Amino acid sequence: MALPGSLWRQPASRGLVSHCTHHHIVVFLLTFFSYSLLHASRKTFSNVKVSISSQWTPSCLNSTAPELRPYELWNSSHLFPNAEEATLFLGTLDTIFLFSYAVGLFVSGIVGDRLNLRWVLSFGMCSSALVVFFFGTLTEWLHFYNKWFYCCLWVVNGLLQSTGWPCVVAVMGNWFGKAGRGFVFGLWSACASVGNILGAFLASCVLKYGYEYAFLVTASVQFAGGVIVFFGLLTSPKEVGLPELEADEDGSVEEDANRPLMGNDDADDDDRNYSVQATDTDNQPKAIGFFQACCLPGVVLYSLAYACLKLVNYSFFFWLPFYLSNNFGWKEAEADQLSIWYDVGGIIGGTIQGLISDVLQKRAPVLAISLLFAVGSLFGYSRSPDSKPINAVIMAITGFFIGGPSNMISSAISADLGRQDLVKGSSEALATVTGIVDGTGSIGAAVGQYLVSLIQENLGWMWVFYFFILM
């Protein structure tokens, strides 16, 4: 995948198309759907919360629960006396998952840089599928209900699912150079939204038979995806005899394509050639350490920025349907359908803004301008009238200017940071850097869910939007 100097100065899309092979397409699709399946299992849990809540309360409240005799024996195992306490516990599980997922991201990035990315990703997908099966299917089949058991399973699930994002971003970074990376990663980062849609579809198809079958189907598909990834994913071009990106981007091109995002253009050659990795006589460089990755230019700042953006993104994901129902009195099903427009805006925003950043060969100015427009769109959405078409349009615009930058930081910019000059384009920094960025963002998202509920309860929805604008 050679990128001569003249090619980097050509439009990114032309260079991308002329050097794309069927291997690139397979890698794109496998990494796309592997992370989509991980997100599908999360969405399944969100979609069946009402059914779970009813099952965890006395069976006289459940229309689909089998009538078991003797009544006193089987109903003594139910967790909660009413649906309100069951719903509160489900919210607690969300928080537990987000925090364990955030911690796992920091560890998974380091592990991914030291072990085979295909092994780590496949292990995470298959193991997470088993945990989801135990959590939602096996416990219901055995009628075993225990709060501590559920909490432990969801902590493990968060840790296992954290293997996904650092690995898939690292694999994509190995295959796609900076020329065209913004557009490719912007399109590819729609995998999370596609996973949400897939999870909702799978759950809705079998939910009438019981929520345990929604978990069973999702877990089975995810496990099968993990097996396919293990046997079919190529983690780098060298596995099929193609030159690696760092070999293609030497000389003047390397200075352009792998320049630190916040570096000094006047730095001398000695500074540019400095590597935080120890010199190795082998062709397999060592992975950099966690603190070395944190010290790379731009990593900390982009991590903090992503913490703010992911807080807003996940708040829209968790709270938007509730806000529409609570504020406008719309039906829950209608609010769920309308909230999809935020994801649509984010997909379009990430793709278009990534393409613009490729043409300009700069990412930060595109993000800054987009976030300035996001402030205006948030202010406008907070004053949206009681009209579904108008609300959907403003919602899509808001997703465009918030979801777009969020997708770029978590994918294309994370790959840029992991392949800059100070690590000489080594893939052994990609997963670590991605884990740091996404882990910090997940901590922000976890804390944000508590803050949103606190602000809404005490000050109202308008102050929630002021909080989003501040972030």
PDB file of N, CA and C in Angstrom, residues 50-83 86 140 143 145 211:
ATOM      1  N   VAL A  50     -37.935  -3.514  30.550  1.00  0.00           N
ATOM      2  CA  VAL A  50     -39.300  -3.613  31.076  1.00  0.00           C
ATOM      3  C   VAL A  50     -39.659  -5.061  31.381  1.00  0.00           C
ATOM      4  N   SER A  51     -39.291  -5.967  30.487  1.00  0.00           N
ATOM      5  CA  SER A  51     -39.577  -7.388  30.695  1.00  0.00           C
ATOM      6  C   SER A  51     -38.789  -7.949  31.873  1.00  0.00           C
ATOM      7  N   ILE A  52     -37.529  -7.550  31.976  1.00  0.00           N
ATOM      8  CA  ILE A  52     -36.718  -8.011  33.101  1.00  0.00           C
ATOM      9  C   ILE A  52     -37.291  -7.499  34.417  1.00  0.00           C
ATOM     10  N   SER A  53     -37.674  -6.238  34.418  1.00  0.00           N
ATOM     11  CA  SER A  53     -38.220  -5.644  35.635  1.00  0.00           C
ATOM     12  C   SER A  53     -39.464  -6.388  36.097  1.00  0.00           C
ATOM     13  N   SER A  54     -40.324  -6.759  35.168  1.00  0.00           N
ATOM     14  CA  SER A  54     -41.545  -7.481  35.549  1.00  0.00           C
ATOM     15  C   SER A  54     -41.234  -8.890  36.032  1.00  0.00           C
ATOM     16  N   GLN A  55     -40.191  -9.499  35.466  1.00  0.00           N
ATOM     17  CA  GLN A  55     -39.836 -10.857  35.865  1.00  0.00           C
ATOM     18  C   GLN A  55     -39.176 -10.883  37.235  1.00  0.00           C
ATOM     19  N   TRP A  56     -38.538  -9.812  37.616  1.00  0.00           N
ATOM     20  CA  TRP A  56     -37.883  -9.739  38.915  1.00  0.00           C
ATOM     21  C   TRP A  56     -38.827  -9.323  40.036  1.00  0.00           C
ATOM     22  N   THR A  57     -40.088  -9.139  39.715  1.00  0.00           N
ATOM     23  CA  THR A  57     -41.106  -8.806  40.704  1.00  0.00           C
ATOM     24  C   THR A  57     -42.102  -9.958  40.767  1.00  0.00           C
ATOM     25  N   PRO A  58     -43.009  -9.986  41.749  1.00  0.00           N
ATOM     26  CA  PRO A  58     -43.941 -11.125  41.869  1.00  0.00           C
ATOM     27  C   PRO A  58     -44.656 -11.443  40.570  1.00  0.00           C
ATOM     28  N   SER A  59     -44.835 -12.727  40.309  1.00  0.00           N
ATOM     29  CA  SER A  59     -45.323 -13.179  39.005  1.00  0.00           C
ATOM     30  C   SER A  59     -46.756 -12.778  38.723  1.00  0.00           C
ATOM     31  N   CYS A  60     -47.491 -12.332  39.749  1.00  0.00           N
ATOM     32  CA  CYS A  60     -48.847 -11.881  39.486  1.00  0.00           C
ATOM     33  C   CYS A  60     -48.853 -10.626  38.621  1.00  0.00           C
ATOM     34  N   LEU A  61     -47.682  -9.955  38.550  1.00  0.00           N
ATOM     35  CA  LEU A  61     -47.579  -8.762  37.719  1.00  0.00           C
ATOM     36  C   LEU A  61     -47.146  -9.092  36.300  1.00  0.00           C
ATOM     37  N   ASN A  62     -46.775 -10.334  36.019  1.00  0.00           N
ATOM     38  CA  ASN A  62     -46.195 -10.703  34.736  1.00  0.00           C
ATOM     39  C   ASN A  62     -47.213 -11.432  33.870  1.00  0.00           C
ATOM     40  N   SER A  63     -47.389 -10.959  32.650  1.00  0.00           N
ATOM     41  CA  SER A  63     -48.332 -11.606  31.738  1.00  0.00           C
ATOM     42  C   SER A  63     -47.713 -12.784  31.003  1.00  0.00           C
ATOM     43  N   THR A  64     -46.362 -12.809  30.886  1.00  0.00           N
ATOM     44  CA  THR A  64     -45.706 -13.872  30.105  1.00  0.00           C
ATOM     45  C   THR A  64     -45.038 -14.926  30.981  1.00  0.00           C
ATOM     46  N   ALA A  65     -45.017 -14.707  32.296  1.00  0.00           N
ATOM     47  CA  ALA A  65     -44.323 -15.655  33.167  1.00  0.00           C
ATOM     48  C   ALA A  65     -45.139 -16.938  33.338  1.00  0.00           C
ATOM     49  N   PRO A  66     -44.506 -18.107  33.305  1.00  0.00           N
ATOM     50  CA  PRO A  66     -45.245 -19.361  33.520  1.00  0.00           C
ATOM     51  C   PRO A  66     -45.715 -19.463  34.968  1.00  0.00           C
ATOM     52  N   GLU A  67     -46.861 -20.084  35.150  1.00  0.00           N
ATOM     53  CA  GLU A  67     -47.407 -20.254  36.498  1.00  0.00           C
ATOM     54  C   GLU A  67     -46.838 -21.530  37.092  1.00  0.00           C
ATOM     55  N   LEU A  68     -46.011 -21.363  38.114  1.00  0.00           N
ATOM     56  CA  LEU A  68     -45.292 -22.484  38.703  1.00  0.00           C
ATOM     57  C   LEU A  68     -45.875 -22.809  40.079  1.00  0.00           C
ATOM     58  N   ARG A  69     -45.943 -24.101  40.381  1.00  0.00           N
ATOM     59  CA  ARG A  69     -46.468 -24.572  41.656  1.00  0.00           C
ATOM     60  C   ARG A  69     -45.398 -25.356  42.408  1.00  0.00           C
ATOM     61  N   PRO A  70     -45.327 -25.238  43.738  1.00  0.00           N
ATOM     62  CA  PRO A  70     -46.153 -24.391  44.601  1.00  0.00           C
ATOM     63  C   PRO A  70     -45.789 -22.905  44.463  1.00  0.00           C
ATOM     64  N   TYR A  71     -46.789 -22.052  44.575  1.00  0.00           N
ATOM     65  CA  TYR A  71     -46.627 -20.619  44.343  1.00  0.00           C
ATOM     66  C   TYR A  71     -45.617 -20.009  45.315  1.00  0.00           C
ATOM     67  N   GLU A  72     -45.701 -20.387  46.599  1.00  0.00           N
ATOM     68  CA  GLU A  72     -44.840 -19.772  47.612  1.00  0.00           C
ATOM     69  C   GLU A  72     -43.369 -20.083  47.354  1.00  0.00           C
ATOM     70  N   LEU A  73     -43.068 -21.274  46.877  1.00  0.00           N
ATOM     71  CA  LEU A  73     -41.680 -21.667  46.644  1.00  0.00           C
ATOM     72  C   LEU A  73     -41.055 -20.862  45.520  1.00  0.00           C
ATOM     73  N   TRP A  74     -41.743 -20.762  44.386  1.00  0.00           N
ATOM     74  CA  TRP A  74     -41.151 -20.116  43.218  1.00  0.00           C
ATOM     75  C   TRP A  74     -41.132 -18.606  43.354  1.00  0.00           C
ATOM     76  N   ASN A  75     -42.084 -18.016  44.039  1.00  0.00           N
ATOM     77  CA  ASN A  75     -42.117 -16.567  44.162  1.00  0.00           C
ATOM     78  C   ASN A  75     -41.222 -16.047  45.270  1.00  0.00           C
ATOM     79  N   SER A  76     -40.723 -16.921  46.112  1.00  0.00           N
ATOM     80  CA  SER A  76     -39.807 -16.472  47.155  1.00  0.00           C
ATOM     81  C   SER A  76     -38.462 -16.057  46.583  1.00  0.00           C
ATOM     82  N   SER A  77     -38.160 -16.445  45.339  1.00  0.00           N
ATOM     83  CA  SER A  77     -36.865 -16.120  44.735  1.00  0.00           C
ATOM     84  C   SER A  77     -36.854 -14.784  44.006  1.00  0.00           C
ATOM     85  N   HIS A  78     -37.997 -14.113  43.901  1.00  0.00           N
ATOM     86  CA  HIS A  78     -38.038 -12.848  43.191  1.00  0.00           C
ATOM     87  C   HIS A  78     -37.273 -11.785  43.965  1.00  0.00           C
ATOM     88  N   LEU A  79     -36.622 -10.907  43.204  1.00  0.00           N
ATOM     89  CA  LEU A  79     -35.677  -9.979  43.813  1.00  0.00           C
ATOM     90  C   LEU A  79     -36.334  -8.791  44.492  1.00  0.00           C
ATOM     91  N   PHE A  80     -37.384  -8.229  43.887  1.00  0.00           N
ATOM     92  CA  PHE A  80     -37.891  -6.941  44.336  1.00  0.00           C
ATOM     93  C   PHE A  80     -39.402  -7.003  44.552  1.00  0.00           C
ATOM     94  N   PRO A  81     -39.884  -6.212  45.502  1.00  0.00           N
ATOM     95  CA  PRO A  81     -41.326  -6.212  45.775  1.00  0.00           C
ATOM     96  C   PRO A  81     -42.137  -5.433  44.746  1.00  0.00           C
ATOM     97  N   ASN A  82     -41.488  -4.529  43.990  1.00  0.00           N
ATOM     98  CA  ASN A  82     -42.226  -3.729  43.012  1.00  0.00           C
ATOM     99  C   ASN A  82     -41.304  -3.365  41.848  1.00  0.00           C
ATOM    100  N   ALA A  83     -41.917  -2.843  40.777  1.00  0.00           N
ATOM    101  CA  ALA A  83     -41.180  -2.531  39.553  1.00  0.00           C
ATOM    102  C   ALA A  83     -40.239  -1.348  39.739  1.00  0.00           C
ATOM    103  N   ALA A  86     -36.945  -2.569  41.022  1.00  0.00           N
ATOM    104  CA  ALA A  86     -36.288  -3.340  39.966  1.00  0.00           C
ATOM    105  C   ALA A  86     -35.669  -2.415  38.925  1.00  0.00           C
ATOM    106  N   GLU A 140     -32.609 -17.302  33.940  1.00  0.00           N
ATOM    107  CA  GLU A 140     -34.069 -17.377  33.816  1.00  0.00           C
ATOM    108  C   GLU A 140     -34.532 -18.809  33.650  1.00  0.00           C
ATOM    109  N   HIS A 143     -34.349 -20.193  36.976  1.00  0.00           N
ATOM    110  CA  HIS A 143     -35.065 -19.376  37.965  1.00  0.00           C
ATOM    111  C   HIS A 143     -34.150 -19.022  39.134  1.00  0.00           C
ATOM    112  N   TYR A 145     -32.241 -16.033  40.767  1.00  0.00           N
ATOM    113  CA  TYR A 145     -32.195 -14.572  40.786  1.00  0.00           C
ATOM    114  C   TYR A 145     -31.378 -14.134  41.999  1.00  0.00           C
ATOM    115  N   TYR A 211     -37.909 -12.626  27.474  1.00  0.00           N
ATOM    116  CA  TYR A 211     -36.692 -11.838  27.310  1.00  0.00           C
ATOM    117  C   TYR A 211     -35.443 -12.707  27.267  1.00  0.00           C
TER     118      TYR A 211
END
